[in-house]
């Protein structure tokens, strides 16, 4: 035990020296930020970082090369984040968020023109009616139509499903995100209950084909497994599937949809609550063209791409860990036309009033190959 105590004392002494040197380095980093800001020099200099790492690795035994790279990679990240604070660029994420906070009202409007995918009776409509007291809803055939309507100013808001608690992400929405200019203003978790609907007089044993959106079909997969002889067909939307069944002359078809659609389209339930899990929730995002940041916003979303090199994602995640930030979702999606390059979608928790978080975002925006700040918002149920 005496030997262990002595070794720990040595480590403590070394740590004291490391801290002193770290403070000296950060002080010099302040001066570097001042010079860069005065001279208009970009913050990032990947070539120099690589040169430093190669030089440092040449000074230590080979068995420590990986650790030196990780250590100084983290120091570089901390230093750059600190420099951003000092450079005070007005064209940053933090400046945009603070400007949006000043322009945004204290509460969301009670009535607004809202774009939804599908038709009357859709779950997107239900989400819109929970978000707004008197929404004027415009329906579009596709998710892309909703994004377009918001970006072009046809609708102030759009409501889109983004993930389900039992069947995962709505990948079509994620894949469209980087193609449009928008911001998330609010999110909502909506309880979703599915029913099998058919024309009056139809019987379950006579059904030969079932239509619905792929997400709904996935959420009801256990029920559908018990119908091995029934054809399962994807449809653009649960409500649109119900409307199609109502307008069809066939009595051997059914739709997986909501009880609202049963009433709207005059259908009858062959089976209710057919989803795999009673606790079945879909998360919807409410998007707007301009950034709107309401008081109390405590969730952030962003999309970024990273160079295809070792530790690229680790270096980003280390920023979040250093600030004790809880990442609630990390989704990767392939970039079309690229060779195994991916976009990363982040949801994380944090206060909009935290300068540390906002300046971390400034650093990410400056360093990532592609960066889209999607918004800061709150979530309701």
mmCIF file of C-alpha atoms in Angstrom:
data_model
loop_
_atom_site.group_PDB
_atom_site.id
_atom_site.type_symbol
_atom_site.label_atom_id
_atom_site.label_comp_id
_atom_site.label_asym_id
_atom_site.label_seq_id
_atom_site.Cartn_x
_atom_site.Cartn_y
_atom_site.Cartn_z
ATOM 1 C CA UNK A 1 0.000 0.000 0.000
ATOM 2 C CA UNK A 2 2.913 2.350 0.754
ATOM 3 C CA UNK A 3 4.255 1.833 -2.781
ATOM 4 C CA UNK A 4 0.799 2.620 -4.269
ATOM 5 C CA UNK A 5 0.539 5.809 -2.208
ATOM 6 C CA UNK A 6 3.949 6.907 -3.431
ATOM 7 C CA UNK A 7 2.972 6.267 -7.050
ATOM 8 C CA UNK A 8 -0.258 8.223 -6.620
ATOM 9 C CA UNK A 9 1.715 11.147 -5.184
ATOM 10 C CA UNK A 10 3.903 11.100 -8.300
ATOM 11 C CA UNK A 11 0.822 11.161 -10.517
ATOM 12 C CA UNK A 12 -0.666 14.024 -8.496
ATOM 13 C CA UNK A 13 2.549 15.982 -8.893
ATOM 14 C CA UNK A 14 2.615 15.353 -12.639
ATOM 15 C CA UNK A 15 -1.063 16.373 -12.908
ATOM 16 C CA UNK A 16 -0.252 19.657 -11.161
ATOM 17 C CA UNK A 17 2.364 20.383 -13.795
ATOM 18 C CA UNK A 18 -0.002 19.366 -16.615
ATOM 19 C CA UNK A 19 -2.680 21.753 -15.345
ATOM 20 C CA UNK A 20 -0.194 24.637 -15.211
ATOM 21 C CA UNK A 21 0.906 23.916 -18.787
ATOM 22 C CA UNK A 22 -2.712 23.579 -19.935
ATOM 23 C CA UNK A 23 -3.540 27.021 -18.540
ATOM 24 C CA UNK A 24 -0.502 28.459 -20.311
ATOM 25 C CA UNK A 25 -1.618 26.860 -23.561
ATOM 26 C CA UNK A 26 -5.141 28.253 -23.248
ATOM 27 C CA UNK A 27 -3.756 31.728 -22.558
ATOM 28 C CA UNK A 28 -1.716 31.527 -25.768
ATOM 29 C CA UNK A 29 -4.834 30.252 -27.529
ATOM 30 C CA UNK A 30 -6.544 33.515 -26.496
ATOM 31 C CA UNK A 31 -3.791 35.454 -28.239
ATOM 32 C CA UNK A 32 -4.100 33.262 -31.347
ATOM 33 C CA UNK A 33 -7.847 34.024 -31.450
ATOM 34 C CA UNK A 34 -7.123 37.758 -31.215
ATOM 35 C CA UNK A 35 -4.630 37.633 -34.086
ATOM 36 C CA UNK A 36 -6.919 35.497 -36.266
ATOM 37 C CA UNK A 37 -9.869 37.801 -35.677
ATOM 38 C CA UNK A 38 -7.807 40.904 -36.477
ATOM 39 C CA UNK A 39 -6.336 39.350 -39.626
ATOM 40 C CA UNK A 40 -9.443 37.548 -40.890
ATOM 41 C CA UNK A 41 -7.690 34.186 -40.690
ATOM 42 C CA UNK A 42 -9.982 31.096 -40.576
ATOM 43 C CA UNK A 43 -10.227 29.284 -37.282
ATOM 44 C CA UNK A 44 -9.541 25.822 -38.688
ATOM 45 C CA UNK A 45 -6.157 24.680 -39.901
ATOM 46 C CA UNK A 46 -6.327 20.865 -40.335
ATOM 47 C CA UNK A 47 -2.924 20.703 -41.966
ATOM 48 C CA UNK A 48 -1.221 22.232 -38.959
ATOM 49 C CA UNK A 49 -3.084 19.923 -36.560
ATOM 50 C CA UNK A 50 -1.917 16.886 -38.507
ATOM 51 C CA UNK A 51 1.637 18.204 -38.541
ATOM 52 C CA UNK A 52 1.580 18.721 -34.753
ATOM 53 C CA UNK A 53 0.226 15.213 -34.119
ATOM 54 C CA UNK A 54 2.907 13.629 -36.284
ATOM 55 C CA UNK A 55 5.587 15.587 -34.474
ATOM 56 C CA UNK A 56 4.233 14.660 -31.032
ATOM 57 C CA UNK A 57 3.929 10.979 -31.900
ATOM 58 C CA UNK A 58 7.572 10.967 -33.014
ATOM 59 C CA UNK A 59 8.542 11.972 -29.473
ATOM 60 C CA UNK A 60 6.849 9.115 -27.601
ATOM 61 C CA UNK A 61 7.099 5.296 -27.721
ATOM 62 C CA UNK A 62 4.939 3.742 -30.442
ATOM 63 C CA UNK A 63 2.662 2.087 -27.880
ATOM 64 C CA UNK A 64 1.456 5.600 -26.860
ATOM 65 C CA UNK A 65 0.810 6.991 -30.369
ATOM 66 C CA UNK A 66 -2.932 6.336 -30.268
ATOM 67 C CA UNK A 67 -3.287 7.871 -26.814
ATOM 68 C CA UNK A 68 -1.314 10.969 -27.750
ATOM 69 C CA UNK A 69 -3.532 11.422 -30.800
ATOM 70 C CA UNK A 70 -6.702 11.158 -28.684
ATOM 71 C CA UNK A 71 -5.341 13.448 -25.973
ATOM 72 C CA UNK A 72 -4.211 16.226 -28.266
ATOM 73 C CA UNK A 73 -7.234 15.841 -30.503
ATOM 74 C CA UNK A 74 -9.331 16.687 -27.440
ATOM 75 C CA UNK A 75 -7.038 19.601 -26.559
ATOM 76 C CA UNK A 76 -7.368 20.961 -30.098
ATOM 77 C CA UNK A 77 -11.163 20.771 -29.829
ATOM 78 C CA UNK A 78 -11.186 22.556 -26.479
ATOM 79 C CA UNK A 79 -8.833 25.226 -27.769
ATOM 80 C CA UNK A 80 -10.927 25.896 -30.885
ATOM 81 C CA UNK A 81 -14.127 26.094 -28.847
ATOM 82 C CA UNK A 82 -12.433 28.619 -26.565
ATOM 83 C CA UNK A 83 -11.189 30.659 -29.551
ATOM 84 C CA UNK A 84 -14.706 30.906 -30.946
ATOM 85 C CA UNK A 85 -15.811 32.552 -27.699
ATOM 86 C CA UNK A 86 -13.086 35.157 -28.124
ATOM 87 C CA UNK A 87 -13.504 35.798 -31.849
ATOM 88 C CA UNK A 88 -17.155 36.845 -31.344
ATOM 89 C CA UNK A 89 -18.254 36.359 -34.951
ATOM 90 C CA UNK A 90 -21.745 37.776 -35.488
ATOM 91 C CA UNK A 91 -22.425 35.237 -38.248
ATOM 92 C CA UNK A 92 -22.553 32.247 -35.894
ATOM 93 C CA UNK A 93 -25.173 29.788 -34.669
ATOM 94 C CA UNK A 94 -25.234 31.463 -31.257
ATOM 95 C CA UNK A 95 -25.809 34.893 -32.813
ATOM 96 C CA UNK A 96 -28.625 33.508 -34.987
ATOM 97 C CA UNK A 97 -30.323 31.816 -32.021
ATOM 98 C CA UNK A 98 -30.130 34.939 -29.872
ATOM 99 C CA UNK A 99 -31.508 37.062 -32.703
ATOM 100 C CA UNK A 100 -34.376 34.597 -33.176
ATOM 101 C CA UNK A 101 -35.174 34.690 -29.457
ATOM 102 C CA UNK A 102 -35.585 38.471 -29.629
ATOM 103 C CA UNK A 103 -37.928 38.281 -32.633
ATOM 104 C CA UNK A 104 -40.051 35.336 -31.468
ATOM 105 C CA UNK A 105 -43.250 35.862 -29.460
ATOM 106 C CA UNK A 106 -43.584 34.276 -26.033
ATOM 107 C CA UNK A 107 -46.020 31.599 -27.252
ATOM 108 C CA UNK A 108 -46.786 29.927 -30.571
ATOM 109 C CA UNK A 109 -49.797 31.292 -32.453
ATOM 110 C CA UNK A 110 -53.157 29.624 -31.813
ATOM 111 C CA UNK A 111 -54.084 29.571 -35.492
ATOM 112 C CA UNK A 112 -51.840 29.244 -38.524
ATOM 113 C CA UNK A 113 -51.658 27.741 -41.987
ATOM 114 C CA UNK A 114 -50.119 24.282 -41.559
ATOM 115 C CA UNK A 115 -48.892 21.823 -44.206
ATOM 116 C CA UNK A 116 -49.515 18.108 -43.576
ATOM 117 C CA UNK A 117 -48.863 15.014 -45.643
ATOM 118 C CA UNK A 118 -51.904 12.883 -46.510
ATOM 119 C CA UNK A 119 -55.558 13.793 -46.317
ATOM 120 C CA UNK A 120 -58.299 14.491 -43.769
ATOM 121 C CA UNK A 121 -58.054 12.118 -40.817
ATOM 122 C CA UNK A 122 -54.276 11.664 -40.963
ATOM 123 C CA UNK A 123 -52.203 11.416 -37.796
ATOM 124 C CA UNK A 124 -50.315 14.518 -38.965
ATOM 125 C CA UNK A 125 -53.629 16.375 -38.815
ATOM 126 C CA UNK A 126 -54.165 15.130 -35.247
ATOM 127 C CA UNK A 127 -50.693 16.381 -34.324
ATOM 128 C CA UNK A 128 -51.361 19.774 -35.952
ATOM 129 C CA UNK A 129 -54.624 20.133 -34.022
ATOM 130 C CA UNK A 130 -52.777 19.502 -30.765
ATOM 131 C CA UNK A 131 -50.106 22.052 -31.606
ATOM 132 C CA UNK A 132 -52.546 24.747 -32.805
ATOM 133 C CA UNK A 133 -56.044 25.489 -31.586
ATOM 134 C CA UNK A 134 -57.402 26.503 -34.986
ATOM 135 C CA UNK A 135 -55.012 25.348 -37.743
ATOM 136 C CA UNK A 136 -55.841 25.916 -41.395
ATOM 137 C CA UNK A 137 -54.501 22.662 -42.802
ATOM 138 C CA UNK A 138 -53.271 22.203 -46.362
ATOM 139 C CA UNK A 139 -52.725 18.594 -47.429
ATOM 140 C CA UNK A 140 -49.902 17.377 -49.662
ATOM 141 C CA UNK A 141 -49.324 13.978 -51.232
ATOM 142 C CA UNK A 142 -45.730 13.671 -50.053
ATOM 143 C CA UNK A 143 -43.365 14.695 -47.264
ATOM 144 C CA UNK A 144 -41.410 16.611 -49.889
ATOM 145 C CA UNK A 145 -44.545 18.651 -50.609
ATOM 146 C CA UNK A 146 -44.708 19.688 -46.943
ATOM 147 C CA UNK A 147 -41.069 20.814 -46.928
ATOM 148 C CA UNK A 148 -41.623 22.716 -50.184
ATOM 149 C CA UNK A 149 -44.726 24.470 -48.871
ATOM 150 C CA UNK A 150 -42.827 25.758 -45.831
ATOM 151 C CA UNK A 151 -39.656 26.730 -47.692
ATOM 152 C CA UNK A 152 -41.603 28.656 -50.353
ATOM 153 C CA UNK A 153 -43.808 30.419 -47.802
ATOM 154 C CA UNK A 154 -47.068 28.785 -48.865
ATOM 155 C CA UNK A 155 -47.588 27.638 -45.256
ATOM 156 C CA UNK A 156 -46.042 29.141 -42.145
ATOM 157 C CA UNK A 157 -45.661 25.722 -40.531
ATOM 158 C CA UNK A 158 -45.408 22.087 -41.524
ATOM 159 C CA UNK A 159 -46.029 19.001 -39.390
ATOM 160 C CA UNK A 160 -44.110 15.801 -40.161
ATOM 161 C CA UNK A 161 -43.694 12.422 -38.419
ATOM 162 C CA UNK A 162 -40.080 11.736 -37.621
ATOM 163 C CA UNK A 163 -39.957 8.595 -35.499
ATOM 164 C CA UNK A 164 -42.099 5.967 -33.828
ATOM 165 C CA UNK A 165 -41.459 4.397 -30.446
ATOM 166 C CA UNK A 166 -41.830 0.839 -31.733
ATOM 167 C CA UNK A 167 -40.879 1.013 -35.423
ATOM 168 C CA UNK A 168 -38.111 3.609 -35.430
ATOM 169 C CA UNK A 169 -37.299 6.531 -37.673
ATOM 170 C CA UNK A 170 -39.297 7.779 -40.633
ATOM 171 C CA UNK A 171 -36.264 7.621 -42.904
ATOM 172 C CA UNK A 172 -37.952 9.399 -45.810
ATOM 173 C CA UNK A 173 -38.213 12.548 -43.683
ATOM 174 C CA UNK A 174 -34.585 12.359 -42.545
ATOM 175 C CA UNK A 175 -33.401 11.928 -46.126
ATOM 176 C CA UNK A 176 -35.226 15.094 -47.193
ATOM 177 C CA UNK A 177 -33.962 17.306 -44.376
ATOM 178 C CA UNK A 178 -30.653 18.369 -45.914
ATOM 179 C CA UNK A 179 -32.404 19.407 -49.150
ATOM 180 C CA UNK A 180 -34.562 22.170 -47.666
ATOM 181 C CA UNK A 181 -34.206 25.350 -45.644
ATOM 182 C CA UNK A 182 -36.280 25.055 -42.462
ATOM 183 C CA UNK A 183 -36.137 25.070 -38.671
ATOM 184 C CA UNK A 184 -37.834 22.968 -36.006
ATOM 185 C CA UNK A 185 -40.010 25.127 -33.750
ATOM 186 C CA UNK A 186 -41.735 22.459 -31.656
ATOM 187 C CA UNK A 187 -42.055 18.694 -31.335
ATOM 188 C CA UNK A 188 -44.970 16.576 -30.167
ATOM 189 C CA UNK A 189 -45.339 12.969 -29.036
ATOM 190 C CA UNK A 190 -48.713 11.619 -30.137
ATOM 191 C CA UNK A 191 -50.230 8.346 -28.953
ATOM 192 C CA UNK A 192 -51.111 6.316 -32.053
ATOM 193 C CA UNK A 193 -53.750 3.578 -32.098
ATOM 194 C CA UNK A 194 -54.399 1.645 -35.310
ATOM 195 C CA UNK A 195 -57.578 -0.084 -36.486
ATOM 196 C CA UNK A 196 -58.291 -2.329 -39.433
ATOM 197 C CA UNK A 197 -61.044 -0.554 -41.373
ATOM 198 C CA UNK A 198 -63.232 -1.822 -44.215
ATOM 199 C CA UNK A 199 -66.491 -1.007 -45.976
ATOM 200 C CA UNK A 200 -69.695 -1.795 -44.056
ATOM 201 C CA UNK A 201 -70.619 -5.464 -44.372
ATOM 202 C CA UNK A 202 -67.037 -6.661 -44.902
ATOM 203 C CA UNK A 203 -65.709 -9.557 -42.799
ATOM 204 C CA UNK A 204 -62.147 -10.126 -41.629
ATOM 205 C CA UNK A 205 -62.065 -13.645 -43.091
ATOM 206 C CA UNK A 206 -62.925 -12.228 -46.544
ATOM 207 C CA UNK A 207 -60.106 -9.651 -46.641
ATOM 208 C CA UNK A 208 -57.504 -10.370 -49.346
ATOM 209 C CA UNK A 209 -55.467 -7.141 -49.333
ATOM 210 C CA UNK A 210 -54.560 -4.553 -46.691
ATOM 211 C CA UNK A 211 -53.304 -1.045 -47.499
ATOM 212 C CA UNK A 212 -51.452 1.444 -45.303
ATOM 213 C CA UNK A 213 -48.322 3.534 -44.908
ATOM 214 C CA UNK A 214 -45.162 1.413 -44.329
ATOM 215 C CA UNK A 215 -44.746 2.871 -40.836
ATOM 216 C CA UNK A 216 -48.260 1.788 -39.819
ATOM 217 C CA UNK A 217 -47.721 -1.642 -41.367
ATOM 218 C CA UNK A 218 -44.531 -2.020 -39.364
ATOM 219 C CA UNK A 219 -46.230 -0.916 -36.173
ATOM 220 C CA UNK A 220 -48.864 -3.638 -36.714
ATOM 221 C CA UNK A 221 -46.507 -6.379 -37.907
ATOM 222 C CA UNK A 222 -47.535 -8.914 -35.249
ATOM 223 C CA UNK A 223 -51.194 -8.627 -36.225
ATOM 224 C CA UNK A 224 -50.340 -8.980 -39.902
ATOM 225 C CA UNK A 225 -48.275 -12.118 -39.296
ATOM 226 C CA UNK A 226 -51.496 -13.843 -38.269
ATOM 227 C CA UNK A 227 -52.887 -13.166 -41.778
ATOM 228 C CA UNK A 228 -50.393 -15.040 -43.985
ATOM 229 C CA UNK A 229 -52.702 -15.251 -46.996
ATOM 230 C CA UNK A 230 -53.475 -11.530 -47.112
ATOM 231 C CA UNK A 231 -51.512 -9.270 -49.473
ATOM 232 C CA UNK A 232 -49.905 -6.276 -47.732
ATOM 233 C CA UNK A 233 -49.579 -3.171 -49.886
ATOM 234 C CA UNK A 234 -47.778 0.096 -49.101
ATOM 235 C CA UNK A 235 -49.821 3.258 -49.495
ATOM 236 C CA UNK A 236 -48.881 6.940 -49.306
ATOM 237 C CA UNK A 237 -50.717 7.650 -46.049
ATOM 238 C CA UNK A 238 -52.993 5.914 -43.527
ATOM 239 C CA UNK A 239 -55.833 8.382 -44.096
ATOM 240 C CA UNK A 240 -55.447 8.224 -47.877
ATOM 241 C CA UNK A 241 -55.635 4.426 -47.640
ATOM 242 C CA UNK A 242 -58.901 4.682 -45.686
ATOM 243 C CA UNK A 243 -60.358 7.082 -48.236
ATOM 244 C CA UNK A 244 -59.350 4.763 -51.080
ATOM 245 C CA UNK A 245 -61.089 1.823 -49.378
ATOM 246 C CA UNK A 246 -64.249 3.917 -48.920
ATOM 247 C CA UNK A 247 -64.249 4.828 -52.615
ATOM 248 C CA UNK A 248 -63.482 1.288 -53.801
ATOM 249 C CA UNK A 249 -66.103 -1.168 -55.070
ATOM 250 C CA UNK A 250 -64.250 -4.043 -53.426
ATOM 251 C CA UNK A 251 -65.274 -5.548 -50.099
ATOM 252 C CA UNK A 252 -62.210 -7.755 -49.804
ATOM 253 C CA UNK A 253 -59.844 -4.859 -48.999
ATOM 254 C CA UNK A 254 -59.079 -3.011 -45.775
ATOM 255 C CA UNK A 255 -56.895 -0.206 -44.480
ATOM 256 C CA UNK A 256 -54.878 0.197 -41.321
ATOM 257 C CA UNK A 257 -55.847 3.655 -40.148
ATOM 258 C CA UNK A 258 -57.300 5.685 -37.279
ATOM 259 C CA UNK A 259 -60.741 5.707 -35.677
ATOM 260 C CA UNK A 260 -61.094 9.276 -36.948
ATOM 261 C CA UNK A 261 -60.902 7.928 -40.486
ATOM 262 C CA UNK A 262 -63.550 5.363 -39.653
ATOM 263 C CA UNK A 263 -65.983 8.180 -38.874
ATOM 264 C CA UNK A 264 -64.880 10.491 -41.686
ATOM 265 C CA UNK A 265 -65.078 7.883 -44.455
ATOM 266 C CA UNK A 266 -67.963 5.784 -43.189
ATOM 267 C CA UNK A 267 -65.946 2.616 -42.607
ATOM 268 C CA UNK A 268 -66.321 -0.119 -40.013
ATOM 269 C CA UNK A 269 -63.613 -1.561 -37.750
ATOM 270 C CA UNK A 270 -62.805 -5.205 -38.304
ATOM 271 C CA UNK A 271 -60.294 -5.047 -35.459
ATOM 272 C CA UNK A 272 -59.164 -2.214 -33.169
ATOM 273 C CA UNK A 273 -55.886 -1.553 -31.316
ATOM 274 C CA UNK A 274 -53.898 -3.795 -33.650
ATOM 275 C CA UNK A 275 -50.544 -2.069 -33.072
ATOM 276 C CA UNK A 276 -47.774 -4.227 -31.588
ATOM 277 C CA UNK A 277 -47.485 -2.109 -28.474
ATOM 278 C CA UNK A 278 -50.184 -0.230 -26.575
ATOM 279 C CA UNK A 279 -47.579 2.409 -25.695
ATOM 280 C CA UNK A 280 -47.211 3.331 -29.354
ATOM 281 C CA UNK A 281 -46.117 6.944 -29.835
ATOM 282 C CA UNK A 282 -45.084 8.863 -32.919
ATOM 283 C CA UNK A 283 -42.952 11.951 -32.611
ATOM 284 C CA UNK A 284 -43.827 14.834 -34.924
ATOM 285 C CA UNK A 285 -41.768 17.920 -35.747
ATOM 286 C CA UNK A 286 -43.348 21.289 -36.429
ATOM 287 C CA UNK A 287 -41.172 23.185 -38.903
ATOM 288 C CA UNK A 288 -41.015 26.799 -40.079
ATOM 289 C CA UNK A 289 -38.918 28.626 -42.668
ATOM 290 C CA UNK A 290 -37.534 31.211 -40.253
ATOM 291 C CA UNK A 291 -35.984 30.253 -36.951
ATOM 292 C CA UNK A 292 -38.431 30.626 -34.053
ATOM 293 C CA UNK A 293 -37.086 30.061 -30.543
ATOM 294 C CA UNK A 294 -39.671 30.176 -27.778
ATOM 295 C CA UNK A 295 -38.917 30.757 -24.070
ATOM 296 C CA UNK A 296 -37.949 27.609 -22.205
ATOM 297 C CA UNK A 297 -36.700 25.747 -25.283
ATOM 298 C CA UNK A 298 -34.600 22.848 -24.038
ATOM 299 C CA UNK A 299 -33.987 20.570 -27.019
ATOM 300 C CA UNK A 300 -31.662 21.009 -29.988
ATOM 301 C CA UNK A 301 -31.429 19.308 -33.377
ATOM 302 C CA UNK A 302 -28.717 19.487 -36.017
ATOM 303 C CA UNK A 303 -27.345 17.645 -39.021
ATOM 304 C CA UNK A 304 -23.665 17.434 -39.873
ATOM 305 C CA UNK A 305 -21.254 15.494 -42.032
ATOM 306 C CA UNK A 306 -17.728 14.515 -41.073
ATOM 307 C CA UNK A 307 -14.540 13.633 -42.933
ATOM 308 C CA UNK A 308 -14.135 9.912 -43.526
ATOM 309 C CA UNK A 309 -11.199 9.565 -41.128
ATOM 310 C CA UNK A 310 -10.597 7.752 -37.811
ATOM 311 C CA UNK A 311 -11.889 9.473 -34.653
ATOM 312 C CA UNK A 312 -13.952 12.071 -36.557
ATOM 313 C CA UNK A 313 -17.178 11.116 -34.793
ATOM 314 C CA UNK A 314 -15.369 10.578 -31.494
ATOM 315 C CA UNK A 315 -14.024 14.123 -31.593
ATOM 316 C CA UNK A 316 -17.564 15.455 -31.997
ATOM 317 C CA UNK A 317 -19.035 13.276 -29.262
ATOM 318 C CA UNK A 318 -16.267 14.319 -26.882
ATOM 319 C CA UNK A 319 -17.558 17.911 -27.094
ATOM 320 C CA UNK A 320 -20.944 16.804 -25.830
ATOM 321 C CA UNK A 321 -19.403 14.649 -23.097
ATOM 322 C CA UNK A 322 -17.224 17.512 -21.877
ATOM 323 C CA UNK A 323 -20.328 19.640 -21.268
ATOM 324 C CA UNK A 324 -22.330 16.781 -19.746
ATOM 325 C CA UNK A 325 -24.886 16.968 -22.585
ATOM 326 C CA UNK A 326 -27.381 14.131 -22.997
ATOM 327 C CA UNK A 327 -27.687 13.075 -26.643
ATOM 328 C CA UNK A 328 -31.200 11.647 -27.042
ATOM 329 C CA UNK A 329 -30.880 10.587 -30.679
ATOM 330 C CA UNK A 330 -28.034 9.940 -33.089
ATOM 331 C CA UNK A 331 -29.127 8.865 -36.559
ATOM 332 C CA UNK A 332 -26.861 8.251 -39.544
ATOM 333 C CA UNK A 333 -28.112 8.425 -43.138
ATOM 334 C CA UNK A 334 -26.082 7.814 -46.319
ATOM 335 C CA UNK A 335 -25.363 10.815 -48.530
ATOM 336 C CA UNK A 336 -26.740 10.060 -52.008
ATOM 337 C CA UNK A 337 -24.052 9.849 -54.678
ATOM 338 C CA UNK A 338 -21.209 9.573 -52.170
ATOM 339 C CA UNK A 339 -18.932 6.633 -51.450
ATOM 340 C CA UNK A 340 -20.086 5.487 -48.007
ATOM 341 C CA UNK A 341 -20.214 8.990 -46.550
ATOM 342 C CA UNK A 342 -22.925 9.736 -44.015
ATOM 343 C CA UNK A 343 -24.881 12.593 -42.547
ATOM 344 C CA UNK A 344 -25.405 12.467 -38.787
ATOM 345 C CA UNK A 345 -28.608 13.721 -37.177
ATOM 346 C CA UNK A 346 -28.348 14.769 -33.515
ATOM 347 C CA UNK A 347 -31.061 15.467 -30.945
ATOM 348 C CA UNK A 348 -29.804 16.571 -27.551
ATOM 349 C CA UNK A 349 -31.008 18.232 -24.380
ATOM 350 C CA UNK A 350 -29.848 21.604 -23.131
ATOM 351 C CA UNK A 351 -31.040 25.071 -22.290
ATOM 352 C CA UNK A 352 -31.262 27.694 -24.998
ATOM 353 C CA UNK A 353 -29.845 30.105 -22.415
ATOM 354 C CA UNK A 354 -26.582 28.139 -22.120
ATOM 355 C CA UNK A 355 -23.730 30.068 -23.756
ATOM 356 C CA UNK A 356 -21.534 26.971 -23.454
ATOM 357 C CA UNK A 357 -23.876 24.949 -25.671
ATOM 358 C CA UNK A 358 -24.358 27.742 -28.181
ATOM 359 C CA UNK A 359 -20.625 28.284 -28.545
ATOM 360 C CA UNK A 360 -20.070 24.539 -28.896
ATOM 361 C CA UNK A 361 -22.460 24.708 -31.863
ATOM 362 C CA UNK A 362 -20.442 27.595 -33.281
ATOM 363 C CA UNK A 363 -17.381 25.355 -33.185
ATOM 364 C CA UNK A 364 -19.148 22.472 -34.891
ATOM 365 C CA UNK A 365 -20.488 24.756 -37.608
ATOM 366 C CA UNK A 366 -16.982 26.040 -38.297
ATOM 367 C CA UNK A 367 -15.296 22.655 -38.382
ATOM 368 C CA UNK A 368 -17.733 20.212 -39.989
ATOM 369 C CA UNK A 369 -17.749 19.618 -43.727
ATOM 370 C CA UNK A 370 -21.502 20.252 -43.772
ATOM 371 C CA UNK A 371 -23.566 21.632 -40.906
ATOM 372 C CA UNK A 372 -27.284 22.401 -40.595
ATOM 373 C CA UNK A 373 -28.633 23.804 -37.342
ATOM 374 C CA UNK A 374 -32.269 22.677 -37.294
ATOM 375 C CA UNK A 375 -33.485 24.536 -34.251
ATOM 376 C CA UNK A 376 -33.968 24.824 -30.521
ATOM 377 C CA UNK A 377 -37.434 23.986 -29.229
ATOM 378 C CA UNK A 378 -39.534 22.293 -26.546
ATOM 379 C CA UNK A 379 -41.564 19.094 -26.767
ATOM 380 C CA UNK A 380 -45.126 18.420 -25.659
ATOM 381 C CA UNK A 381 -47.186 15.258 -25.291
#
